[in-house]
Each structure stands twice: as C-alpha cells, then as structure tokens.
Short mmCIF file of N, CA and C in Angstrom, two decimals:
data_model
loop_
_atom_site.label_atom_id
_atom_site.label_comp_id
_atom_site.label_asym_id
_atom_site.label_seq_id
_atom_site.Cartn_x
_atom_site.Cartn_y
_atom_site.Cartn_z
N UNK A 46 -0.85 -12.06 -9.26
CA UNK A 46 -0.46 -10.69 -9.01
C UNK A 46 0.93 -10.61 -8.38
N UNK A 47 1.01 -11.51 -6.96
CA UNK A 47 2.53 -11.53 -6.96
C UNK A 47 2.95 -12.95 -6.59
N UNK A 48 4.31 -13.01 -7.13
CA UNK A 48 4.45 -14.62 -6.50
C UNK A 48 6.24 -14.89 -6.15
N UNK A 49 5.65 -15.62 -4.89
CA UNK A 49 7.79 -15.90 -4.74
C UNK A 49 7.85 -17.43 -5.41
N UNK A 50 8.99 -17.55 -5.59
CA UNK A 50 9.64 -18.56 -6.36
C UNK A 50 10.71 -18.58 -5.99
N UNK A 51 10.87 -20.03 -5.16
CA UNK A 51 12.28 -20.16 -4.14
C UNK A 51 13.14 -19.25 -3.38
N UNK A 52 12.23 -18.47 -2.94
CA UNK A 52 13.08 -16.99 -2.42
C UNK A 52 13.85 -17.53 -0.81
N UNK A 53 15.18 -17.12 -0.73
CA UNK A 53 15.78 -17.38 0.09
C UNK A 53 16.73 -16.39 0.65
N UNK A 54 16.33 -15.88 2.28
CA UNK A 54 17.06 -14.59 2.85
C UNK A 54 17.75 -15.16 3.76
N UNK A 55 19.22 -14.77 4.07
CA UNK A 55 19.55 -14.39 5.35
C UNK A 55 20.31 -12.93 5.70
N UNK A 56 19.60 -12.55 7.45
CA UNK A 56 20.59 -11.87 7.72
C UNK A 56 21.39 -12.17 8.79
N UNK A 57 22.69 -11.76 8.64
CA UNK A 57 23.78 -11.87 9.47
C UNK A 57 23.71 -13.67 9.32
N UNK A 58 23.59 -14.10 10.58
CA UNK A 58 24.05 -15.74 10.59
C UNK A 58 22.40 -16.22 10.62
N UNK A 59 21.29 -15.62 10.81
CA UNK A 59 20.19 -15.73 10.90
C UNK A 59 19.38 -16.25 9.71
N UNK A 60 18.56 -17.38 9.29
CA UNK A 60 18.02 -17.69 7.83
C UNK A 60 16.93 -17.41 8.62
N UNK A 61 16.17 -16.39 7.66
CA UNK A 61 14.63 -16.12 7.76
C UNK A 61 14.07 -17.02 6.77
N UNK A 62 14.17 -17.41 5.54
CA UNK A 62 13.60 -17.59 4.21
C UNK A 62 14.55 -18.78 3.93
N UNK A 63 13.70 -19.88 3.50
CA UNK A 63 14.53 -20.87 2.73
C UNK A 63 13.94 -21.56 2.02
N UNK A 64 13.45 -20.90 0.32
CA UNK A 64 13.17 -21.61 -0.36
C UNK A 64 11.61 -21.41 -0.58
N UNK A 65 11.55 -20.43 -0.28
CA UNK A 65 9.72 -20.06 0.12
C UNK A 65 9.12 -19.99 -1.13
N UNK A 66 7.97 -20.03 -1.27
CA UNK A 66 7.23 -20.02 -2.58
C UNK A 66 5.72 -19.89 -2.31
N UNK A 67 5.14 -18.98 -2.60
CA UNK A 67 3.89 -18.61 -2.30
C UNK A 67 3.14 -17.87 -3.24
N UNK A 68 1.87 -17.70 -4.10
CA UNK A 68 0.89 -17.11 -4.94
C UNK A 68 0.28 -15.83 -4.06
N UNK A 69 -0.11 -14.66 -4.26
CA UNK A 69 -1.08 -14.26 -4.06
C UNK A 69 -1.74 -13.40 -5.13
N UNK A 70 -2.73 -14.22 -5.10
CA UNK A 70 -3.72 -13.69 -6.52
C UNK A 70 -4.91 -12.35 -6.52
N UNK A 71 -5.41 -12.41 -7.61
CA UNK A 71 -6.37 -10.96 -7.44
C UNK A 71 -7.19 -11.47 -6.32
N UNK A 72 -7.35 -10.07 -5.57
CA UNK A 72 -8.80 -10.33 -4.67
C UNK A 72 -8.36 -11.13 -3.41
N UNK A 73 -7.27 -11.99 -3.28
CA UNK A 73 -6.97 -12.48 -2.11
C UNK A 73 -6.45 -11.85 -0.99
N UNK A 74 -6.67 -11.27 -0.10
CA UNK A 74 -5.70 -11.02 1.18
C UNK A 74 -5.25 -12.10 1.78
N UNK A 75 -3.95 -11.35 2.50
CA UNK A 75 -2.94 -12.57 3.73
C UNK A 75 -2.82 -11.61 4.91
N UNK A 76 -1.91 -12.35 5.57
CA UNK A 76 -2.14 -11.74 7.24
C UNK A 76 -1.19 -12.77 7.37
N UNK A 77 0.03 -12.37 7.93
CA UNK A 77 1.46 -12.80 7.97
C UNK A 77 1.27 -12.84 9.59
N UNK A 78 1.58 -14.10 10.07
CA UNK A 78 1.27 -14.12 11.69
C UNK A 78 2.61 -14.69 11.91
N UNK A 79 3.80 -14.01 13.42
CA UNK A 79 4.33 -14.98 13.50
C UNK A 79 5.17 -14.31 14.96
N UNK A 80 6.34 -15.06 15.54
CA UNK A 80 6.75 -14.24 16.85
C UNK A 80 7.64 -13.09 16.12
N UNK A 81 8.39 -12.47 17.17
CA UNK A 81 9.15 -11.11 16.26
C UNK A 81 10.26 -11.56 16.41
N UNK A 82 10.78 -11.23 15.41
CA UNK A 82 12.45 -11.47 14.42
C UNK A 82 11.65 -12.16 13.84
N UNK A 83 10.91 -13.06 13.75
CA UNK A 83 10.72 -14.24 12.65
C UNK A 83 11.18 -13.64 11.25
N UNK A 84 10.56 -12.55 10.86
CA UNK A 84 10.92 -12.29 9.06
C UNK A 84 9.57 -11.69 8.53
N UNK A 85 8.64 -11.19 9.40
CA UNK A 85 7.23 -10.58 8.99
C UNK A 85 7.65 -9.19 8.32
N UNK A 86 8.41 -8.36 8.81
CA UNK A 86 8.46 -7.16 8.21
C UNK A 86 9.66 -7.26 7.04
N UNK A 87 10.67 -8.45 7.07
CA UNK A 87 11.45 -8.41 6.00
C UNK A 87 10.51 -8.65 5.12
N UNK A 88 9.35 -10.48 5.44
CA UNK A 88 9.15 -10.22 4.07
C UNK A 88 8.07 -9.17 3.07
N UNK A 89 7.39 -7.85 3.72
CA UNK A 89 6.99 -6.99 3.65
C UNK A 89 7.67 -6.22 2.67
N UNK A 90 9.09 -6.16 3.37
CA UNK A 90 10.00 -5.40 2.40
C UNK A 90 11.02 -5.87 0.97
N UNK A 91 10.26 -7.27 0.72
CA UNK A 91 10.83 -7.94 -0.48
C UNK A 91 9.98 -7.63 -1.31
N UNK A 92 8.27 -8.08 -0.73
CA UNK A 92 7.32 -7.54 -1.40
C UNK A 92 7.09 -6.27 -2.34
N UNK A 93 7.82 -5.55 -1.63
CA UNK A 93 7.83 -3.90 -1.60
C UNK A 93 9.08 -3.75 -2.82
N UNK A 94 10.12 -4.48 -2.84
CA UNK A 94 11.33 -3.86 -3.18
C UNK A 94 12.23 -3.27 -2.61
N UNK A 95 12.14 -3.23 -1.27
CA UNK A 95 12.94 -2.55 -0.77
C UNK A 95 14.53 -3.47 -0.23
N UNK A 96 14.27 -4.81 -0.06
CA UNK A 96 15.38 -6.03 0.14
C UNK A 96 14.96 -7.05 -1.03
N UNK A 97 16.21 -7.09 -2.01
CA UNK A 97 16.41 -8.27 -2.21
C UNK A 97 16.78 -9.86 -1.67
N UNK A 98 16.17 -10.77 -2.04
CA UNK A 98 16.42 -12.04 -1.61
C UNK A 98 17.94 -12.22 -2.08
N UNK A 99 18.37 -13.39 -1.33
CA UNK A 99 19.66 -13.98 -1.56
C UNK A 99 19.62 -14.66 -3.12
N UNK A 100 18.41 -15.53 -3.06
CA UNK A 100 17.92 -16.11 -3.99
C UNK A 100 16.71 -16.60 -4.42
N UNK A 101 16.27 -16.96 -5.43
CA UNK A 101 15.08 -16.58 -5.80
C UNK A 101 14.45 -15.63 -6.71
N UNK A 102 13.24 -15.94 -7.29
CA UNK A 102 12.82 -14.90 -7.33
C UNK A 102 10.99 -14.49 -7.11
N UNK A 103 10.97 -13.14 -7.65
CA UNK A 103 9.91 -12.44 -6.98
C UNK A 103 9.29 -11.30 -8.25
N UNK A 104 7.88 -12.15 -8.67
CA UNK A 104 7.17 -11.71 -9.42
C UNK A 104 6.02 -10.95 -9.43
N UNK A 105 6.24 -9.29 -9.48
CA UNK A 105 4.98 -8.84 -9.34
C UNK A 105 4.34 -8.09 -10.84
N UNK A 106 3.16 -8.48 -10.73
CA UNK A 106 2.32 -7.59 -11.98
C UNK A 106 2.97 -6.27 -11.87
N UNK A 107 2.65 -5.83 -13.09
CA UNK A 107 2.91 -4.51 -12.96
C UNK A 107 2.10 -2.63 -12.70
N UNK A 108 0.97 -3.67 -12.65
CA UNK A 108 -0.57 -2.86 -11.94
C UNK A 108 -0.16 -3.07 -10.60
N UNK A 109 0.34 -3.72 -10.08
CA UNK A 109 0.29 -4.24 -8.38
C UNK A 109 0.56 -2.84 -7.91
N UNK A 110 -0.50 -2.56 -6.47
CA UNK A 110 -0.74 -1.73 -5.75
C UNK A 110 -0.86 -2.09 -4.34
N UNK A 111 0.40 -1.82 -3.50
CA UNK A 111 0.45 -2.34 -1.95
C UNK A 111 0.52 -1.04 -1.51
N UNK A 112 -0.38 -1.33 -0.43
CA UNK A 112 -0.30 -0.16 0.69
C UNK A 112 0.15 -0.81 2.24
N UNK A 113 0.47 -0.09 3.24
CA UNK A 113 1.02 -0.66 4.28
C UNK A 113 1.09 0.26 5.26
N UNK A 114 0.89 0.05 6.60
CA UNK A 114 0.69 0.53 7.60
C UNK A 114 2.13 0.25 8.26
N UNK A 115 3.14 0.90 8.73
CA UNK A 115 4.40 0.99 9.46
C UNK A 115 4.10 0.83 10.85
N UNK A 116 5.10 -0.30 11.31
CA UNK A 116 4.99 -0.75 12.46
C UNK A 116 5.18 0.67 13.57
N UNK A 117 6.04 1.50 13.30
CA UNK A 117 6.16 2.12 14.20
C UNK A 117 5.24 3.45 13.94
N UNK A 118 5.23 4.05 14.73
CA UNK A 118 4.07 5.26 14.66
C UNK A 118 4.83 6.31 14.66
N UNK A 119 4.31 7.45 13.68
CA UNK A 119 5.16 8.75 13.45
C UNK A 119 5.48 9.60 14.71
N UNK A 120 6.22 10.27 14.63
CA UNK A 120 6.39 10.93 15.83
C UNK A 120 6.05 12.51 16.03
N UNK A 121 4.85 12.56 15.19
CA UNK A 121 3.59 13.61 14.69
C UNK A 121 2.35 13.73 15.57
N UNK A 122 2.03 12.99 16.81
CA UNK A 122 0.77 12.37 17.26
C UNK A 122 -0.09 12.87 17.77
N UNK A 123 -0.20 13.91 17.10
CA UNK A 123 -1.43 14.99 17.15
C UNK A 123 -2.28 15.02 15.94
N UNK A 124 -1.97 13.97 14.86
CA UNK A 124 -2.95 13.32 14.24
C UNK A 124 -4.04 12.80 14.58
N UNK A 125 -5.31 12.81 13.95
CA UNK A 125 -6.08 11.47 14.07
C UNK A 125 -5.81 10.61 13.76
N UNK A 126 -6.66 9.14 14.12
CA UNK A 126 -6.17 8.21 13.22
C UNK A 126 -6.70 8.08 11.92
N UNK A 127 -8.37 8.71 11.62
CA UNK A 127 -8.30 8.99 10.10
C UNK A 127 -7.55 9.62 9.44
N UNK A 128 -6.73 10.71 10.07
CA UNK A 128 -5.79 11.35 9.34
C UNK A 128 -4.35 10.41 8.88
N UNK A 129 -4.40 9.86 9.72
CA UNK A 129 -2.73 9.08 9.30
C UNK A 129 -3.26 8.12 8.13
N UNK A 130 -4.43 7.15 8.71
CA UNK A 130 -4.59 6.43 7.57
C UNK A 130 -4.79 6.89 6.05
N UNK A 131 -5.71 7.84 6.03
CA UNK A 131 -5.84 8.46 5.00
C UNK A 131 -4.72 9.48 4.10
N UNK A 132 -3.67 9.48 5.00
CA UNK A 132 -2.28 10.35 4.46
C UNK A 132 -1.59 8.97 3.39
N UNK A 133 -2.11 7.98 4.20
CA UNK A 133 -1.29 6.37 3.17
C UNK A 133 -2.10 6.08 2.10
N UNK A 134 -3.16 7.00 1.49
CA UNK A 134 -3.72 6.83 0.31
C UNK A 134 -3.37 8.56 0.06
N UNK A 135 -2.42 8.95 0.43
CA UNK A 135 -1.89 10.49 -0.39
C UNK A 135 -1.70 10.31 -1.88
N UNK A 136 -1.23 9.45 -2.72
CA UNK A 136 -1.04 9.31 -3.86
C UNK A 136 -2.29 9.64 -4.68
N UNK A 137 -3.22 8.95 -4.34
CA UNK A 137 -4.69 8.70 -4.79
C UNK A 137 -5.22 10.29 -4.72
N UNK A 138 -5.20 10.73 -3.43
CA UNK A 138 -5.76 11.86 -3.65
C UNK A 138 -5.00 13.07 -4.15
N UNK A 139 -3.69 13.15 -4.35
CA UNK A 139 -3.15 13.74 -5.35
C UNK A 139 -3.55 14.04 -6.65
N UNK A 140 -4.37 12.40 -7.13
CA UNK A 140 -4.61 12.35 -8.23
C UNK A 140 -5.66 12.95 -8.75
N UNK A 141 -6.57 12.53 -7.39
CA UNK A 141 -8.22 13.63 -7.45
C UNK A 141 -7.93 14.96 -7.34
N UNK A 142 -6.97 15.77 -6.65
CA UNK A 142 -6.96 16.97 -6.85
C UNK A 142 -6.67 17.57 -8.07
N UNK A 143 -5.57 16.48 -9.19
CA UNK A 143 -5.15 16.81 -10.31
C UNK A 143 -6.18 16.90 -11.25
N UNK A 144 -6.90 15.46 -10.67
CA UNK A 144 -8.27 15.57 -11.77
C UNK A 144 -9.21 17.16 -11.75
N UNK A 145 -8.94 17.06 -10.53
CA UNK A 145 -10.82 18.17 -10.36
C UNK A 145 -9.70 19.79 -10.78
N UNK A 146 -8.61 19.80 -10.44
CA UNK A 146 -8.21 21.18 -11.01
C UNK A 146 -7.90 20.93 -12.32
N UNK A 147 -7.67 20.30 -13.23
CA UNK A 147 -7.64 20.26 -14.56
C UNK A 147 -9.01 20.62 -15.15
N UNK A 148 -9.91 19.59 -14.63
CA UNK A 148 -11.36 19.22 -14.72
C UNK A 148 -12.31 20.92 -15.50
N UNK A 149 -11.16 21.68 -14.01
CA UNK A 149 -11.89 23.03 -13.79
C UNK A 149 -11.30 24.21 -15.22
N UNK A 150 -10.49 23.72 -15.75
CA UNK A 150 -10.16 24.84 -16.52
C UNK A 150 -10.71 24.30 -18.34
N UNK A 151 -10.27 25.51 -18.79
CA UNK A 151 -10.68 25.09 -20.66
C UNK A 151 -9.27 24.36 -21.12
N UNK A 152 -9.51 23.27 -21.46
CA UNK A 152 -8.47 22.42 -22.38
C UNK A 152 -8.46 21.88 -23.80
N UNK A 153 -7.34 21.87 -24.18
CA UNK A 153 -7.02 21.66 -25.31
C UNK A 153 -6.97 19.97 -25.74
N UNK A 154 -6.66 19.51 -26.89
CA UNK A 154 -6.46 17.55 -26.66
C UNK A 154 -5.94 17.66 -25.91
N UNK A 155 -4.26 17.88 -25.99
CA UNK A 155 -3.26 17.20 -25.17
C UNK A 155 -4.23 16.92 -23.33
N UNK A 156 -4.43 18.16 -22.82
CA UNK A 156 -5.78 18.63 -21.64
C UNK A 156 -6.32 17.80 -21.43
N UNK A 157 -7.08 17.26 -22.66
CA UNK A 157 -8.65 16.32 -22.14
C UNK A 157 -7.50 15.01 -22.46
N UNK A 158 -6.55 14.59 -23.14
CA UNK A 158 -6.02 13.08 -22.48
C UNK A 158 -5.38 13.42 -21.49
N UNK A 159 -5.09 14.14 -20.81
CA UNK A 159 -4.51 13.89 -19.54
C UNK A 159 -5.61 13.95 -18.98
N UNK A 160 -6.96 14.79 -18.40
CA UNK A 160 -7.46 14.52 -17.85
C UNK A 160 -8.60 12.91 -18.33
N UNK A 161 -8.06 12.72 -18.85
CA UNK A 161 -8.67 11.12 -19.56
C UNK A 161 -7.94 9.63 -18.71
N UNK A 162 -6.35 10.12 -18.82
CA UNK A 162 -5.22 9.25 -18.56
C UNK A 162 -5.68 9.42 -16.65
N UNK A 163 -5.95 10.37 -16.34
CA UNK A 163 -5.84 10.60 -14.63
C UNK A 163 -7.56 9.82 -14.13
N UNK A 164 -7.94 10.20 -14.83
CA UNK A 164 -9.96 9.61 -14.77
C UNK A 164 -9.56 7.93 -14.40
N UNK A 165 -9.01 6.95 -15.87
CA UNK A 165 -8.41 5.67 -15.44
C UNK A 165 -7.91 5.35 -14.50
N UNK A 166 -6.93 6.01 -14.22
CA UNK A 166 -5.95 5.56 -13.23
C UNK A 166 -6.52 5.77 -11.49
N UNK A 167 -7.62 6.28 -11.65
CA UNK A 167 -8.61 6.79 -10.70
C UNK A 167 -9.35 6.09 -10.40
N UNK A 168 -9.79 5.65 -11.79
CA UNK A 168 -11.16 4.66 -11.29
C UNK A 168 -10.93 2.80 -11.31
N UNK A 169 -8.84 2.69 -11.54
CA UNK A 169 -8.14 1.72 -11.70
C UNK A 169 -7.84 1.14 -9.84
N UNK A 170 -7.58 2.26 -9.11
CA UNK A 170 -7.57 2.27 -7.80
C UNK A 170 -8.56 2.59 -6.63
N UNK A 171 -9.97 2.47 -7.82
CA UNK A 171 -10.92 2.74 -6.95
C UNK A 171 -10.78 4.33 -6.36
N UNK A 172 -10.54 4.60 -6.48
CA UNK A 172 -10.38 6.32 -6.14
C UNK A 172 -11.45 7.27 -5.67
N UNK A 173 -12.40 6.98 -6.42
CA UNK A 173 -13.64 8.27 -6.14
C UNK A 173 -14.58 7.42 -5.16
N UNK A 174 -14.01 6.39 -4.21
CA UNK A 174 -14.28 5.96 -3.41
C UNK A 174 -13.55 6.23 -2.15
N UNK A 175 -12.46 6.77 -2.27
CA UNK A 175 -11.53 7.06 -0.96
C UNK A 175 -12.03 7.04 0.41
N UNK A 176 -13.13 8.08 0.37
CA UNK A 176 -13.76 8.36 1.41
C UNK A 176 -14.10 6.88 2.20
N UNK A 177 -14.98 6.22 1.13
CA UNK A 177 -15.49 5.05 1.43
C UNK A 177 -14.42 3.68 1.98
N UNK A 178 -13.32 4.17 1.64
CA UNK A 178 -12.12 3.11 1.35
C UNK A 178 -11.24 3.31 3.09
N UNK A 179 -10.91 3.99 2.98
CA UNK A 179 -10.58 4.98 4.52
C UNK A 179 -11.62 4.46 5.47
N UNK A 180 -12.72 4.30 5.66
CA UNK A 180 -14.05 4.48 6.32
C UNK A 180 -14.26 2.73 6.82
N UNK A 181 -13.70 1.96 5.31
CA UNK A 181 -13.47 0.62 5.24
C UNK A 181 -12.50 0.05 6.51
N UNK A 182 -11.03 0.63 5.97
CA UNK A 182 -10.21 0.48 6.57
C UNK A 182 -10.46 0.70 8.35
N UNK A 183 -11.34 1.79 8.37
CA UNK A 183 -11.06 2.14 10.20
C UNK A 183 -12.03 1.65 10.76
N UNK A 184 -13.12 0.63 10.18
CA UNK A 184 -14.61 -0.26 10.56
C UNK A 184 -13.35 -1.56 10.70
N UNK A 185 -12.72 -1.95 9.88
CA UNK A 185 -12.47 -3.55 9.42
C UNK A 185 -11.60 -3.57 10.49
N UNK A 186 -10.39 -2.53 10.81
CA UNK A 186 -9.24 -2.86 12.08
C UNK A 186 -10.18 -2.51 13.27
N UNK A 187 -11.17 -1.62 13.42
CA UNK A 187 -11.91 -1.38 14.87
C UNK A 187 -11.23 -0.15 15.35
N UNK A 188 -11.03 0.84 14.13
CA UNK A 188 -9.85 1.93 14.74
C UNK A 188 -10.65 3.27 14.96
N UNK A 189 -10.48 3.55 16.81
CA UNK A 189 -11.33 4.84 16.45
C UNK A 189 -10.96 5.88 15.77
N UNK A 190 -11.32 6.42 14.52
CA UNK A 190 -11.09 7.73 13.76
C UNK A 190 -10.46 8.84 14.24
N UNK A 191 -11.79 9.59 14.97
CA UNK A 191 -11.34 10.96 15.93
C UNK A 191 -10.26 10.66 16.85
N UNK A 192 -10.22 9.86 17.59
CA UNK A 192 -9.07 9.61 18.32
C UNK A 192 -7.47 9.82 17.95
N UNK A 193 -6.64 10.94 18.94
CA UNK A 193 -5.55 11.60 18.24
C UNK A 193 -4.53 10.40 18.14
N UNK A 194 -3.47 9.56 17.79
CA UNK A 194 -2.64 9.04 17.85
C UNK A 194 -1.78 9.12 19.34
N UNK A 195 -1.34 10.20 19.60
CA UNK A 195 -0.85 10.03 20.89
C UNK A 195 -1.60 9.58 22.06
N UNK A 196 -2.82 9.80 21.98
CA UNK A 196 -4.27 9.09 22.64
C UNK A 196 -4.51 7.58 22.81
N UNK A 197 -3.53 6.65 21.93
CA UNK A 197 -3.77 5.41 21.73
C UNK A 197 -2.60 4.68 22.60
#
C-alpha cells in the first residue's frame, strides 16, 4: 500500500532521513516512536504529500486512505472530543449525506450511477460504519468523548 525506497531528507543542516526504506502493507498499522525534532511529523508529511524527499522515492496505492490526528489542537475548544474526531472522517460523511439525499429523490440512469458510484466508495471506506469507527477510535486511544477539548 505504501512504500519508501531510499528516501532521504534534510532540513537546514539537519539529516532526518538517510536512505530509509520501509513497506507498509494492507491491514498493518505503525506507531512512529521517537524524541522531538527527530523527523516523526516530517515523515507524516511525506506520507501525506505534503514534503518531498531530497531523494528517493515514495510509493503509494492509489486507493490509499490516511487519516491523521494534528499534533496541535484547534483553537475551537468547545468541542467534544467525539466531535473533533469525528470532523476527521468529514469526507466520509459528506458522502453519506450525498448518498441518503440522492437516495431520497426520483432518478434517472445518470441518478442511480451516481448514487451506485457513491454506495462503493462508501462501503470502500467502510462508511456505514462511521458511527462504529469513531466509537473505535475513542475506546482504542482511551479518549473521553463528552469531554470538551479545552477540558483536557
């Protein structure tokens, strides 16, 4: 699903990356442990696309679906924390709203493949599980839900 291949960063006079090479396949999780500056959130953001390597390269499927929690906390914190987490699967439920208001009216072909094309891509990301997925997420970190963000 994604893989580096000799990827090599620096910034400024600093080498984070030299030569790295790592798999991560379907179904596997990682957990990037290390002190700070090390290069945990750069390499987050190679992953992502957001920094290119110096050199190297960096292969992702093209199904690949990363989600990510930002180190720093919004400056909104009258959230819950189900609410924030669940705002980082906004895409997803975009999609369910598209589905169920299409769902709701009389359509034509073009109509029923889109609501065909949105059903996949739904049930590609696990989707009509959200609830369950969210629920996952705030059992597995130990995060209390109701609890507002500025509260933490």
């Amino acid at each position: 699903m994604l893989r580096f291949d000799d990827i090599s960063l620096e910034i400024g006079d600093q080498r984070l990356l030299q030569a790295a090479s790592f798999n991560i396949d379907h179904g596997e999780r990682i957990c990037l442990i290390g002190r700070n500056g090390a290069g945990k959130t750069t390499i987050f953001r190679i992953i992502m696309g957001e920094v290119e390597p110096d050199s190297g390269e960096v292969v992702r499927r093209s199904d690949l679906r990363i989600c990510r929690l930002e180190q720093s906390l919004p400056t909104q914190l009258h959230e819950t924390v189900h609410e924030y987490v669940a705002a980082g699967l906004a895409d997803l439920r975009h999609l369910i709203d598209a589905y169920h208001t299409l769902s709701n009216q009389s359509l034509d072909r073009a109509g029923l493949r889109e609501l065909e094309r949105l059903q996949h891509r739904i049930e590609a990301a696990g989707g009509w599980q959200i609830d369950t997925q969210i629920q996952t997420i705030l059992t597995e970190m130990t995060l209390p839900a109701e609890r507002k963000l500025g509260e933490l």
